[in-house]
Each structure stands twice: as structure tokens, then as C-alpha cells.
Coordinates of C-alpha atoms in Angstrom, one line a residue:
M1297 CA -62.6 130.0 22.7
E1298 CA -60.0 130.6 19.9
G1299 CA -56.5 130.8 21.3
V1300 CA -53.5 133.1 20.5
G1301 CA -51.9 130.7 18.1
A1302 CA -55.1 129.9 16.2
A1303 CA -55.8 133.6 15.6
E1304 CA -52.2 134.7 15.0
R1305 CA -52.9 135.9 11.4
E1306 CA -55.7 138.2 12.4
V1307 CA -54.8 139.8 15.7
V1308 CA -55.1 143.6 16.2
S1309 CA -53.4 146.1 18.3
Y1310 CA -54.2 147.0 21.9
C1311 CA -52.6 149.8 24.0
T1312 CA -52.6 150.7 27.6
K1313 CA -53.2 154.4 26.8
S1314 CA -55.8 155.9 24.5
G1315 CA -54.8 158.2 21.7
R1316 CA -53.3 155.8 19.2
G1317 CA -56.6 154.6 17.6
T1318 CA -56.3 151.1 19.0
R1319 CA -58.4 149.1 21.4
L1320 CA -57.5 149.5 25.1
I1321 CA -56.1 147.0 27.6
P1322 CA -58.5 147.1 30.6
P1323 CA -57.0 148.6 33.7
G1324 CA -55.5 146.0 36.1
T1325 CA -54.8 143.5 33.3
L1326 CA -51.0 143.9 33.6
K1327 CA -49.8 142.6 37.0
S1328 CA -46.1 143.3 36.4
V1329 CA -44.0 145.0 33.6
H1330 CA -40.2 144.6 33.4
F1331 CA -38.7 146.7 30.7
V1332 CA -35.0 146.1 29.9
K1333 CA -32.9 147.9 27.4
T1334 CA -29.6 146.1 26.2
P1335 CA -27.1 146.9 23.5
H1336 CA -28.9 144.6 21.0
Y1337 CA -32.6 144.8 21.9
V1338 CA -35.3 146.1 24.2
Q1339 CA -37.5 143.6 26.0
V1340 CA -40.8 143.8 27.9
S1341 CA -42.1 140.9 30.0
G1342 CA -44.4 140.2 32.9
M1343 CA -47.5 138.7 34.3
A1344 CA -51.1 139.5 33.5
D1345 CA -54.7 138.5 33.8
F1346 CA -55.6 138.3 30.2
S1347 CA -59.0 136.8 31.1
K1348 CA -60.0 140.5 31.1
M1349 CA -59.4 140.3 27.4
L1350 CA -61.2 136.9 26.8
I1351 CA -58.0 134.9 26.8
N1352 CA -57.9 131.8 29.0
A1353 CA -55.9 128.7 29.4
E1354 CA -58.3 126.6 27.3
G1355 CA -57.5 128.6 24.2
G1356 CA -53.8 128.4 24.6
G1357 CA -51.0 130.8 24.0
G1358 CA -49.0 131.7 21.0
E1359 CA -46.2 133.5 19.3
L1360 CA -46.1 136.5 16.9
D1361 CA -43.3 137.6 14.6
P1362 CA -42.8 139.6 11.4
H1363 CA -42.2 136.6 9.2
G1364 CA -44.7 133.7 9.7
Q1365 CA -44.5 130.6 7.4
D1366 CA -45.1 132.6 4.2
G1367 CA -43.4 135.9 4.9
L1368 CA -46.6 137.8 5.4
G1369 CA -46.1 137.9 9.2
N1370 CA -48.1 136.9 12.2
P1371 CA -50.3 139.0 12.3
I1372 CA -50.5 139.6 8.5
G1373 CA -48.9 143.1 7.9
G1374 CA -47.9 143.5 11.5
L1375 CA -45.3 146.2 12.1
V1376 CA -43.3 147.3 15.1
F1377 CA -41.7 150.8 15.5
T1378 CA -39.4 152.0 18.1
N1379 CA -37.2 154.9 19.1
A1380 CA -35.2 152.8 21.7
F1381 CA -32.1 153.0 19.5
G1382 CA -32.3 156.5 18.0
R1383 CA -34.1 159.8 18.2
K1384 CA -36.9 159.0 15.8
L1385 CA -39.4 156.2 15.5
S1386 CA -38.2 153.6 13.0
Q1387 CA -39.4 150.2 12.0
A1388 CA -37.8 147.2 13.7
H1389 CA -37.6 144.3 11.2
E1390 CA -36.8 141.6 13.7
W1391 CA -39.0 141.1 16.8
H1392 CA -41.0 138.4 18.4
S1393 CA -43.7 138.1 21.1
F1394 CA -45.2 135.3 23.3
M1395 CA -48.2 135.3 25.5
D1396 CA -50.6 133.0 27.3
D1397 CA -53.4 133.7 29.7
K1398 CA -51.1 134.7 32.5
S1399 CA -47.8 135.9 31.0
Y1400 CA -46.3 137.8 28.1
C1401 CA -42.9 138.8 26.6
L1402 CA -41.8 140.9 23.7
R1403 CA -38.3 141.5 22.3
V1404 CA -37.5 144.1 19.6
C1405 CA -34.1 143.9 18.1
K1406 CA -31.7 146.7 17.0
E1407 CA -31.1 146.8 13.3
G1408 CA -27.8 145.1 12.3
N1409 CA -26.1 141.9 11.5
S1410 CA -27.0 140.4 15.0
A1411 CA -30.7 141.2 14.9
W1412 CA -31.9 137.8 13.9
D1413 CA -29.6 136.1 16.4
Y1414 CA -31.3 137.9 19.3
C1415 CA -34.8 137.8 17.8
K1416 CA -34.9 134.2 16.5
N1417 CA -38.5 133.1 15.7
I1418 CA -37.7 129.4 15.1
Y1419 CA -38.6 128.4 18.6
D1420 CA -42.3 129.4 18.5
E1421 CA -43.5 126.5 20.6
L1422 CA -41.2 127.0 23.6
G1423 CA -42.4 130.2 25.1
C1424 CA -41.0 133.1 27.1
N1425 CA -38.8 131.1 29.5
F1426 CA -36.8 129.5 26.6
N1427 CA -36.7 132.5 24.3
M1428 CA -36.4 135.4 26.7
P1429 CA -35.3 134.2 30.1
T1430 CA -35.7 136.7 32.9
G1431 CA -35.3 136.8 36.7
P1432 CA -38.0 135.8 39.2
D1433 CA -41.3 137.7 38.8
D1434 CA -43.5 137.9 41.9
G1435 CA -46.3 139.5 39.8
N1436 CA -46.4 143.0 41.2
D1437 CA -43.3 144.8 40.1
F1438 CA -43.3 147.6 37.5
E1439 CA -39.7 148.6 36.6
S1440 CA -37.4 149.9 33.9
C1441 CA -33.8 148.6 33.7
E1442 CA -30.6 148.5 31.8
G1443 CA -29.2 145.1 31.0
D1444 CA -26.6 143.0 29.3
S1445 CA -27.6 141.2 26.1
A1446 CA -28.7 137.6 26.6
Q1447 CA -26.8 134.6 25.4
I1448 CA -27.9 133.5 21.8
V1449 CA -30.8 131.2 22.2
G1450 CA -30.4 127.6 21.0
V1451 CA -26.6 127.6 20.6
Y1452 CA -24.7 125.4 23.0
T1453 CA -21.0 124.6 23.5
E1454 CA -19.9 121.3 25.1
N1455 CA -16.2 120.1 25.3
G1456 CA -15.3 122.6 22.6
V1457 CA -18.1 121.5 20.2
V1458 CA -20.6 124.1 19.2
S1459 CA -24.1 122.9 18.4
T1460 CA -27.4 124.4 17.5
F1461 CA -30.8 123.0 18.8
F1462 CA -33.7 123.1 16.4
Q1463 CA -37.3 122.7 17.5
S1464 CA -37.9 120.0 14.9
Q1465 CA -35.5 117.7 16.8
T1466 CA -38.2 117.2 19.5
Q1467 CA -40.2 115.3 17.0
Q1468 CA -37.4 112.7 16.9
G1469 CA -37.5 112.3 20.7
Q1470 CA -34.7 114.7 21.6
P1471 CA -35.6 116.7 24.8
V1472 CA -35.6 120.5 24.8
P1473 CA -32.3 121.7 26.3
P1474 CA -32.3 123.9 29.4
P1475 CA -32.9 127.6 28.7
K1476 CA -30.0 130.1 28.9
P1477 CA -29.5 132.0 32.3
A1478 CA -31.2 135.3 32.6
P1479 CA -28.7 138.1 31.8
P1480 CA -27.9 140.6 34.6
V1481 CA -29.8 143.9 34.9
S1482 CA -28.9 147.2 36.6
Q1483 CA -30.1 150.7 37.2
C1484 CA -33.7 149.5 37.7
K1485 CA -36.2 152.3 38.3
P1486 CA -39.6 151.4 39.6
F1487 CA -42.7 153.2 38.3
A1488 CA -46.4 153.2 39.2
S1489 CA -48.7 151.0 37.2
S1490 CA -50.9 154.1 36.8
E1491 CA -48.3 155.6 34.6
L1492 CA -49.4 153.0 31.9
E1493 CA -52.9 154.4 31.9
G1494 CA -54.6 157.6 30.7
T1495 CA -54.5 159.4 27.4
L1496 CA -51.7 160.5 25.0
K1497 CA -52.1 164.3 24.6
T1498 CA -50.4 164.2 21.3
P1499 CA -50.2 160.7 19.7
F1500 CA -46.7 159.9 18.6
A1501 CA -45.5 163.3 19.9
H1502 CA -42.3 161.8 21.1
A1503 CA -41.3 160.3 17.7
G1504 CA -38.4 162.6 17.5
T1505 CA -37.2 162.5 21.1
V1506 CA -35.6 160.0 23.5
G1507 CA -37.4 161.0 26.7
P1508 CA -39.8 158.8 28.7
V1509 CA -42.7 157.9 26.6
S1510 CA -44.7 154.7 25.8
A1511 CA -42.8 151.4 25.5
S1512 CA -43.5 148.2 23.8
S1513 CA -46.1 146.1 22.2
N1514 CA -47.3 142.7 23.5
S1515 CA -49.7 140.5 21.4
T1516 CA -52.9 139.0 22.5
S1517 CA -55.4 136.7 20.8
A1518 CA -57.2 139.9 20.1
G1519 CA -54.1 141.8 19.1
S1520 CA -51.0 143.6 20.4
S1521 CA -51.0 145.6 23.5
S1522 CA -48.8 148.6 24.0
T1523 CA -47.6 149.1 27.5
S1524 CA -45.7 152.2 28.8
S1525 CA -42.2 152.5 30.1
T1526 CA -39.7 155.1 31.0
S1527 CA -37.1 154.6 28.4
S1528 CA -38.2 154.3 24.9
S1529 CA -41.1 154.1 22.5
T1530 CA -42.3 151.0 20.7
S1531 CA -45.6 150.7 18.9
S1532 CA -47.2 148.2 16.7
S1533 CA -49.9 148.1 14.0
S1534 CA -51.5 145.3 12.1
M1535 CA -54.0 144.6 9.3
S1536 CA -56.7 142.3 10.5
S1537 CA -58.0 141.1 7.2
S1538 CA -57.4 137.4 6.7
N1539 CA -57.7 137.9 3.0
Y1540 CA -54.7 140.1 2.7
T1541 CA -53.0 139.4 -0.6
G1542 CA -50.3 142.0 -0.8
T1543 CA -46.6 141.6 -1.4
P1544 CA -45.0 139.3 1.2
H1545 CA -42.8 140.9 3.8
R1546 CA -39.1 140.4 2.9
M1547 CA -37.5 137.6 4.9
Y1548 CA -33.8 137.4 5.4
P1549 CA -32.0 134.0 4.9
K1550 CA -31.5 132.0 7.9
P1551 CA -31.2 128.3 8.9
H1552 CA -34.3 126.2 8.0
S1553 CA -35.9 129.2 6.2
D1554 CA -36.5 126.8 3.2
S1555 CA -39.2 124.9 5.2
W1556 CA -41.6 126.0 2.6
K1557 CA -40.3 123.0 0.5
Y1558 CA -42.5 120.8 2.6
E1559 CA -45.7 122.6 1.5
K1560 CA -47.9 120.9 -1.2
Q1561 CA -49.2 124.1 -2.9
L1562 CA -46.2 126.1 -4.1
P1563 CA -45.8 128.7 -6.9
L1564 CA -44.0 127.6 -10.1
T1565 CA -40.5 129.0 -9.2
H1566 CA -40.7 127.3 -5.8
R1567 CA -41.7 124.0 -7.4
I1568 CA -38.8 124.2 -9.9
V1569 CA -36.2 124.8 -7.1
K1570 CA -37.7 121.9 -5.0
S1571 CA -37.8 119.5 -8.0
L1572 CA -34.2 120.2 -9.0
G1573 CA -33.0 119.2 -5.5
I1574 CA -30.5 122.0 -5.3
L1575 CA -31.4 123.3 -1.9
P1576 CA -28.5 122.9 0.6
P1577 CA -28.5 120.1 3.2
A1578 CA -29.6 121.1 6.7
I1579 CA -27.2 121.0 9.5
E1580 CA -28.9 117.8 10.7
E1581 CA -28.0 116.1 7.4
V1582 CA -24.2 116.8 7.4
R1583 CA -21.3 115.4 9.2
K1584 CA -20.8 116.8 12.7
T1585 CA -17.4 118.5 13.3
K1586 CA -15.5 120.4 15.9
L1587 CA -13.6 123.6 15.2
T1588 CA -10.4 121.7 16.1
D1589 CA -11.0 118.8 13.7
P1590 CA -8.4 118.8 10.9
V1591 CA -9.7 120.3 7.7
P1592 CA -9.2 118.1 4.5
V1593 CA -7.2 119.8 1.8
F1594 CA -8.9 119.9 -1.6
E1595 CA -5.8 120.0 -3.8
E1596 CA -5.9 121.9 -7.1
W1597 CA -5.1 118.7 -9.1
N1598 CA -7.9 117.0 -7.3
Q1599 CA -10.3 119.8 -8.2
A1600 CA -9.1 119.7 -11.8
I1601 CA -10.4 116.2 -12.2
Y1602 CA -13.9 117.5 -11.7
I1603 CA -13.7 120.9 -13.3
L1604 CA -11.3 120.7 -16.3
P1605 CA -13.4 118.3 -18.4
W1606 CA -16.2 120.9 -18.3
A1607 CA -14.0 123.9 -18.7
L1608 CA -12.3 122.4 -21.8
A1609 CA -15.3 120.8 -23.4
P1610 CA -16.5 123.7 -25.5
F1611 CA -13.0 124.1 -27.0
L1612 CA -12.7 120.4 -27.7
V1613 CA -16.1 120.2 -29.3
R1614 CA -15.2 123.2 -31.5
T1615 CA -11.9 121.7 -32.4
C1616 CA -13.6 118.3 -33.4
L1617 CA -16.2 120.1 -35.6
Y1618 CA -13.5 122.3 -37.2
H1619 CA -11.4 119.3 -38.1
M1620 CA -14.5 117.5 -39.5
D1621 CA -15.5 120.4 -41.6
P1622 CA -13.3 123.6 -41.6
A1623 CA -16.0 125.5 -43.5
F1624 CA -18.7 124.7 -40.9
Q1625 CA -19.5 127.7 -38.8
I1626 CA -21.6 128.1 -35.7
G1627 CA -23.5 131.5 -35.6
P1628 CA -23.3 133.8 -32.6
W1629 CA -26.8 133.2 -31.5
A1630 CA -26.3 129.4 -31.7
M1631 CA -23.1 129.7 -29.8
W1632 CA -24.7 131.9 -27.1
T1633 CA -27.6 129.4 -26.7
G1634 CA -25.2 126.5 -26.4
L1635 CA -23.1 128.3 -23.8
V1636 CA -26.2 129.2 -21.8
F1637 CA -27.4 125.6 -21.5
F1638 CA -23.8 124.3 -21.0
A1639 CA -23.2 126.8 -18.1
L1640 CA -26.6 125.9 -16.6
S1641 CA -25.7 122.2 -16.7
F1642 CA -22.3 122.8 -15.2
G1643 CA -23.8 125.0 -12.5
L1644 CA -26.3 122.3 -11.5
Y1645 CA -23.6 119.6 -11.5
W1646 CA -21.3 121.7 -9.3
I1647 CA -24.1 122.5 -6.8
F1648 CA -25.0 118.7 -6.6
F1649 CA -21.3 118.0 -6.0
L1650 CA -20.9 120.7 -3.3
N1651 CA -24.0 119.6 -1.5
H1652 CA -22.5 116.0 -1.5
L1653 CA -19.2 117.4 -0.1
A1654 CA -21.1 119.3 2.6
R1655 CA -22.9 116.1 3.7
K1656 CA -19.6 114.2 3.7
Y1657 CA -17.3 116.7 5.3
G1658 CA -19.7 118.9 7.2
Y1659 CA -19.9 122.8 7.4
F1660 CA -17.5 125.4 8.7
N1661 CA -18.6 126.6 12.1
G1662 CA -20.3 123.2 12.3
G1663 CA -22.4 123.9 15.4
T1664 CA -24.6 126.4 13.6
G1665 CA -26.9 125.9 10.6
R1666 CA -26.4 127.4 7.2
D1667 CA -28.7 130.0 5.8
T1668 CA -31.2 129.0 3.1
I1669 CA -33.7 130.8 0.8
P1670 CA -36.8 132.0 2.5
Y1671 CA -40.1 131.8 0.7
S1672 CA -40.3 135.5 -0.2
E1673 CA -36.8 135.5 -1.9
V1674 CA -37.0 132.4 -4.1
P1675 CA -38.1 134.3 -7.3
K1676 CA -35.4 136.9 -6.9
V1677 CA -32.6 134.4 -6.3
I1678 CA -33.7 132.3 -9.3
L1679 CA -34.0 135.4 -11.5
E1680 CA -30.4 136.6 -10.5
V1681 CA -28.9 133.1 -11.2
V1682 CA -30.7 132.8 -14.6
A1683 CA -29.7 136.3 -15.5
G1684 CA -26.1 135.5 -14.7
L1685 CA -26.1 132.4 -16.8
M1686 CA -27.5 134.3 -19.8
L1687 CA -25.7 137.6 -19.6
R1688 CA -22.1 136.5 -19.0
P1689 CA -22.1 134.0 -22.1
A1690 CA -23.6 136.9 -24.0
M1691 CA -20.6 139.1 -23.1
V1692 CA -18.1 136.5 -24.0
V1693 CA -19.7 135.8 -27.4
F1694 CA -20.1 139.6 -28.1
L1695 CA -16.5 140.5 -27.2
T1696 CA -14.6 137.6 -28.6
Y1697 CA -16.4 135.2 -30.8
D1698 CA -15.6 135.1 -34.5
P1699 CA -17.5 132.3 -36.3
A1700 CA -14.9 132.2 -39.1
A1701 CA -11.9 131.9 -36.8
P1702 CA -10.6 128.5 -35.9
P1703 CA -10.5 127.3 -32.3
S1704 CA -7.3 128.3 -30.5
M1705 CA -5.9 127.6 -27.1
T1706 CA -2.1 127.6 -26.5
L1707 CA 0.1 126.2 -23.8
W1708 CA 0.2 129.8 -22.4
A1709 CA -3.6 129.4 -21.5
P1710 CA -2.9 128.6 -17.8
L1711 CA -0.8 131.8 -17.4
Q1712 CA -3.4 133.8 -19.4
L1713 CA -6.1 132.6 -17.0
F1714 CA -3.9 133.4 -13.9
F1715 CA -3.1 137.0 -15.0
F1716 CA -6.6 137.7 -16.1
T1717 CA -8.0 136.3 -12.8
L1718 CA -5.6 138.6 -10.8
V1719 CA -6.8 141.6 -12.9
E1720 CA -10.4 140.7 -12.4
D1721 CA -9.9 140.1 -8.6
F1722 CA -8.2 143.6 -8.4
Y1723 CA -11.3 145.4 -9.7
Y1724 CA -13.5 143.2 -7.7
Y1725 CA -11.5 143.7 -4.5
W1726 CA -11.7 147.5 -4.7
A1727 CA -15.4 147.6 -5.7
H1728 CA -16.1 145.2 -2.9
R1729 CA -14.1 147.0 -0.3
L1730 CA -15.5 150.5 -1.2
C1731 CA -19.0 149.1 -0.9
H1732 CA -18.2 148.2 2.7
E1733 CA -16.3 151.4 3.6
G1734 CA -18.5 153.9 1.7
K1735 CA -21.8 154.8 3.4
S1736 CA -23.8 155.3 0.2
L1737 CA -22.2 152.3 -1.6
W1738 CA -22.9 150.1 1.4
N1739 CA -26.6 150.3 0.5
L1740 CA -25.8 148.5 -2.7
H1741 CA -24.2 145.6 -0.9
R1742 CA -26.0 145.4 2.4
Q1743 CA -28.6 142.9 1.3
H1744 CA -25.9 140.3 0.4
H1745 CA -24.6 140.5 3.9
T1746 CA -27.9 139.7 5.6
T1747 CA -26.8 136.1 5.2
K1748 CA -24.1 135.3 7.7
A1749 CA -23.7 131.6 6.7
P1750 CA -24.4 131.6 3.0
T1751 CA -25.1 128.6 0.8
T1752 CA -24.7 128.1 -3.0
L1753 CA -27.9 129.7 -4.3
L1754 CA -27.4 132.7 -1.9
L1755 CA -24.7 133.7 -4.3
G1756 CA -27.5 135.4 -6.2
Y1757 CA -29.0 137.1 -3.1
A1758 CA -27.8 140.6 -3.7
G1759 CA -29.0 144.0 -4.9
Q1760 CA -29.4 144.5 -8.7
M1761 CA -26.5 147.0 -9.0
Q1762 CA -24.1 144.6 -7.3
E1763 CA -25.3 141.7 -9.5
V1764 CA -24.8 143.7 -12.7
F1765 CA -21.2 144.5 -11.6
D1766 CA -20.4 141.0 -10.6
I1767 CA -21.9 139.4 -13.8
L1768 CA -20.8 142.0 -16.4
G1769 CA -18.8 144.9 -14.9
A1770 CA -15.8 143.3 -13.4
P1771 CA -15.2 140.8 -16.2
L1772 CA -15.7 143.5 -18.9
V1773 CA -13.3 146.0 -17.4
S1774 CA -10.8 143.1 -16.8
W1775 CA -11.1 141.9 -20.5
L1776 CA -10.5 145.5 -21.7
T1777 CA -7.4 145.6 -19.4
F1778 CA -6.1 142.1 -20.3
P1779 CA -8.0 140.6 -23.3
L1780 CA -8.4 136.9 -23.6
P1781 CA -9.2 134.9 -26.8
F1782 CA -12.7 133.3 -27.1
D1783 CA -11.8 129.7 -26.1
V1784 CA -9.7 130.8 -23.1
F1785 CA -12.5 133.2 -22.0
M1786 CA -15.0 130.4 -22.2
A1787 CA -12.8 128.2 -20.0
W1788 CA -12.5 131.1 -17.5
M1789 CA -16.2 131.6 -17.4
I1790 CA -16.9 127.9 -16.5
I1791 CA -14.2 127.8 -13.9
H1792 CA -15.4 131.1 -12.4
I1793 CA -18.8 129.6 -11.9
S1794 CA -17.3 126.9 -9.7
I1795 CA -15.3 129.5 -7.6
Q1796 CA -18.4 131.6 -7.1
L1797 CA -20.4 128.6 -5.9
H1798 CA -17.9 127.0 -3.7
G1799 CA -17.1 130.3 -2.0
H1800 CA -20.6 130.4 -0.7
C1801 CA -21.3 126.7 0.0
G1802 CA -19.8 126.4 3.4
A1803 CA -18.4 122.9 2.9
R1804 CA -15.6 122.3 5.4
L1805 CA -12.7 121.9 3.1
W1806 CA -9.5 123.7 2.4
H1807 CA -10.8 124.6 -1.0
G1808 CA -8.9 127.0 -3.2
T1809 CA -9.1 127.7 -6.9
I1810 CA -7.2 126.1 -9.8
L1811 CA -6.9 129.5 -11.5
T1812 CA -4.6 131.1 -8.9
G1813 CA -3.9 128.6 -6.2
P1814 CA -0.9 126.7 -7.7
Y1815 CA 0.9 130.0 -8.3
L1816 CA 0.1 131.7 -4.9
R1817 CA 0.3 129.0 -2.3
P1818 CA 4.1 129.2 -2.0
F1819 CA 3.7 132.8 -1.0
G1820 CA 0.7 132.3 1.3
M1821 CA -1.5 134.5 -0.9
E1822 CA -4.0 131.8 -1.9
L1823 CA -7.7 132.2 -1.3
I1824 CA -9.8 129.4 0.1
S1825 CA -13.5 129.1 0.7
E1826 CA -13.2 129.7 4.5
D1827 CA -11.8 133.2 3.8
H1828 CA -15.0 134.3 2.1
D1829 CA -17.1 132.4 4.6
L1830 CA -15.5 134.4 7.5
H1831 CA -16.1 137.6 5.4
H1832 CA -19.8 136.9 5.7
R1833 CA -19.8 135.5 9.2
H1834 CA -17.9 138.3 10.9
G1835 CA -18.4 141.2 8.4
W1836 CA -21.0 143.9 8.2
R1837 CA -19.9 147.5 7.4
E1838 CA -16.4 146.6 8.7
S1839 CA -15.0 143.4 7.3
Y1840 CA -11.9 141.8 5.7
N1841 CA -11.1 139.2 3.0
Y1842 CA -12.5 141.3 0.2
G1843 CA -11.0 139.3 -2.7
K1844 CA -12.9 136.4 -4.2
Q1845 CA -10.4 134.6 -6.4
S1846 CA -7.1 135.3 -4.7
G1847 CA -5.6 136.6 -1.5
V1848 CA -3.1 138.9 -3.3
W1849 CA -4.9 142.2 -2.8
D1850 CA -6.0 141.5 0.7
T1851 CA -2.4 140.6 1.6
L1852 CA -0.9 143.7 -0.1
F1853 CA -3.5 146.2 1.2
G1854 CA -3.7 144.7 4.8
T1855 CA -7.2 143.3 4.8
K1856 CA -6.4 139.6 5.0
G1857 CA -8.0 137.8 8.1
E1858 CA -6.8 134.9 10.1
R1859 CA -8.4 131.5 9.5
I1860 CA -10.1 129.8 12.3
E1861 CA -10.4 126.1 11.1
G1862 CA -8.2 125.9 8.0
H1863 CA -5.0 127.3 9.3
N1864 CA -1.7 125.5 8.5
G1865 CA -1.7 123.7 11.8
N1866 CA -5.1 122.1 11.4
L1867 CA -5.0 120.6 7.9
L1868 CA -5.5 117.0 6.8
R1869 CA -3.2 116.7 3.8
N1870 CA -2.7 113.8 1.3
H1871 CA -6.5 113.3 1.2
F1872 CA -8.3 112.5 -2.0
V1873 CA -11.7 114.4 -2.1
Y1874 CA -14.5 112.6 -3.9

């Protein structure tokens, strides 16, 4: 007999009450039902005799979730709706469910920045007891309760060191850690099992109410079963065709979501990313650190060793060509093409270098993994990165390049770069802050904040309007405010690539920027990579650290946050980073 796990792509919906157009769970199948509503999720668990639905111990249990290995979900196209957190039924994008022949559990998480934390689907072989710990179940209770949110599964703190357990570690002989304790519940109200049965007079009639209606869905090898409760409504639907070829369900970045790289049959974009070797190192591959370990300072002069040769190379090449033949001219199209390939080369070099630094020095908040690119988002991220590498050089050439003009860069260039960067950061600061504080503008920025621990390539994980502003809008308005000559603008463009990448890499270094750091450090207004890392980690609609190239505007407008690891009392100075 085929088990739950083997049939996970093709399961269909079951309900306890008729009227939703699904198959029915036979009366007496559910031996107990425990419904709990918490601030972050609703959960249903209990005991059952699923032999009535042709599920037995020989077939084995399994797990269902909205993602699956390829983003299509298990089951393919499976959806869950709930009114547990509002008046109307709305789709829950993060949920997971386990069942075997005698037990079941389902958790449906409230939309928000903590949804994936409470509905992780990376422990799909460890069952209900590990993923959704509950109190004792004697197999005959039917109750609806309020409860506290559980502790985050898989995250452990010992002697001040935070670590995350990953299921793959069991393949290396590491034992599964003990499950978290069951969270306390209160206001439990019993109800009769007969309330789960019968017929809905008006299917989905309670979609706009909060009263007692049907509750949640639990998956079986034949499908999902909807039970009833006294607090909220959660229903599920699925497409049972194993030949479904629609658009993959969007997956949010999370640790190990790039496990697709181990597959043999991959689309072209995925093969390119994999072959370039630019995916970030997993938490298991980097140095293990504590929050209290000193953070090495990556001094600006130290950074300049790796960045300035690239930033000045276009100017030096143009200068050499000009002195060899002053009449020789490089056309705008040739200049643009050269800059595109040069920017791409520098971007790859800097990603390799940042990944090396992450392996050597570890990650901020080192006990948790860094988010990576899920299967469904690879084409989008690559498109955004390539667009940035093509459009920004086009803007630089269009605005400032004159083939007949000789190359020019004066001793004032460092100050020109500093003031231009402050202007650009001013426009970026206010656009960024308004995207957080304005309800309609938040929709333009929300996608970028679904990553709580970003890595380099997730720089390009954002909505199209945000990307257009980041790539063209802010630099264009800044240049109109404070114009730069071509060669200086080129240098800024290259250095800015390094800032954008290191701000999202997570490498555990006190890593500022050579454009503004030397001028701002004496005043405590510098920006380092941890500042933007904390903006992602702690920020959602409300956040702080809105600047991306300096801390000037955050300081002046009262939005600068405190550092957790890279504060002045926890720095390793006089350290050469290589």
C-alpha cells in the first residue's frame, strides 16, 4: 500500500463535514482533536484511526507543505485558507502537516516576517513530536484552546552560543536533538466529536465572520482532511494531477533553499548559477562564532587593496590609450559593452571574495543559517542582477561620456565621491524609509524583506519598481544634484557594487565603505554591514538603519539602531583581512 510520503504530490482533500465538494472522513476516524490558536499560528493535532481511510503502518507517514522540492508544493497546487487571523478567509502561504496511521498535526502560520520561523518545512522526516510538540494525548479529548507560541524549532542556545540543527546533519552521524517543550495552553473548551460531522448548510458561509465554524485541514495519503473547531476556519484544496506543469508556487528565501543545486536535471539559469560557484556557503561550511566573540575590523585601507585596482582600472586604461594615440576614440557602444563586462567581472570577483570571508570569519548571528535562492526565484534574481549590470553602465555612459574628451580625474576625486555618495544616500534613505512607513509603498518593498538573513545574490531579490529605483532612480537624481565627471562616476559605480554586495553577504566583519567611512568614523556616523543585516533581521513594516552607504541620515533623523556584535566594546582591531 502506498504511504503518505510516496503519494505526497497527488493527495486530495478530505473534510469531516459534507458541503465543500470533497471526500469525507469516515465517522469515528478522529479519536482526538486539539485546536490551539496562538499569536503566530493555529494548530490542530490529535490521534486517529486512519486505517478507515486505507492508511496503515506499512505504507508509512509523511509531510505536506506549500513548497516541496521544486516549489510546486506537496500536494501540487495545494492551498490552505483560514479566517483565524481576520474576518475573511485568506490564503496562508506558510503551513505544514504531518500524519501517519495513528496521529496527525497541522500548523497554519499568520502572514508576516515570522511565518517561516513557526512553519519551517525543513524537518520533514522528524514528525509531529519534533515540529509541533503538544501535551499528553489520551486519545479521546476534543478541545479548542488559546495558547502561547511555541519556541522556534531547531534553534538551540548553549553557553551563550546559538546554533541551528539541520536534518542533513543526521546523515553525518549527529543525533536529533530533543524537541522543544510543549507551550502552555489556556481557556480550553471541550466540544463533542459529533460537532465535526454533518452537512454545511451554506459552504463557506462564514468566510466573512469570526464565529465558530470549521477549523483546519489535515493531510492523508488520500488527501487533506478538514476537521471542525470552535474558533476559526481553515480549509484546503489541491490539484491531484501528477502532470501539473503550471507556474511554480513562489518560495521565499530561507536557509538551504538552494538544495536544488544537487539535482542533475536543471534549467539553464540554474545550471549557470551552479557552475559559476557563486551560491553562498551554508552555515555548516563557515566558522562557528558566538555573539560575544570579537568582530574583526576590515579597515578602509585594507579594503582599498582589493577594490581600488578595479575601481581605477577603466581610468588607467583610458589614460594609457590616450597617451599612446590622442586621436583614438572609443565609441559609446563599445564603452558601454566594455563597462558591462568589466562590472560583471568585478561582481563575480567580489562575490567569490565575500564567500571566502564568510567561510573564514563566519556569519553574523552565527547560530542560524543564511537565506539562499529557492528554485522558483533563480530566474528572477539572475534577471535583476544582469539588468543592473547593463542599465547602470548605460546611464553612466549616456550622462557623462564624451569620446573626444581626454580622461580626467583630479586629486579632488575622493571628496567628489564622498559628497556624491552622501547625496545618493539621502535620496535612498528617504525612499527606503517611506517604503516602510507608507502602506501602499510597502507593497513595493515587501518582497525584499521576506529574506531575514540575506546573502549576496539576494541583493536582486526585490520588486521591479524597487529595482528600477535602486539601479537608475537614486543615482540619476543624485547626479542631477551633484554631477560627477565620467571617470569619477565609473569609479563610484564599481565601488558601489562592492557596497551593495557586502551589505547583504552576512560575513562577520566590521565592514564599512571606503567612500564614506574615513570621513564619518570620527563622528560615529559610519555604516557597516551589520547595520543593514540588522535592518533585515529585525525589520518588517517597522525598522531602522535605512541608509545603505552611510549612517549620517539615520543619525540625524533618529533611526540608527544599536549593533549587537560589532559594537565598540567587541572589536578585534589591528587585524589584516585577507
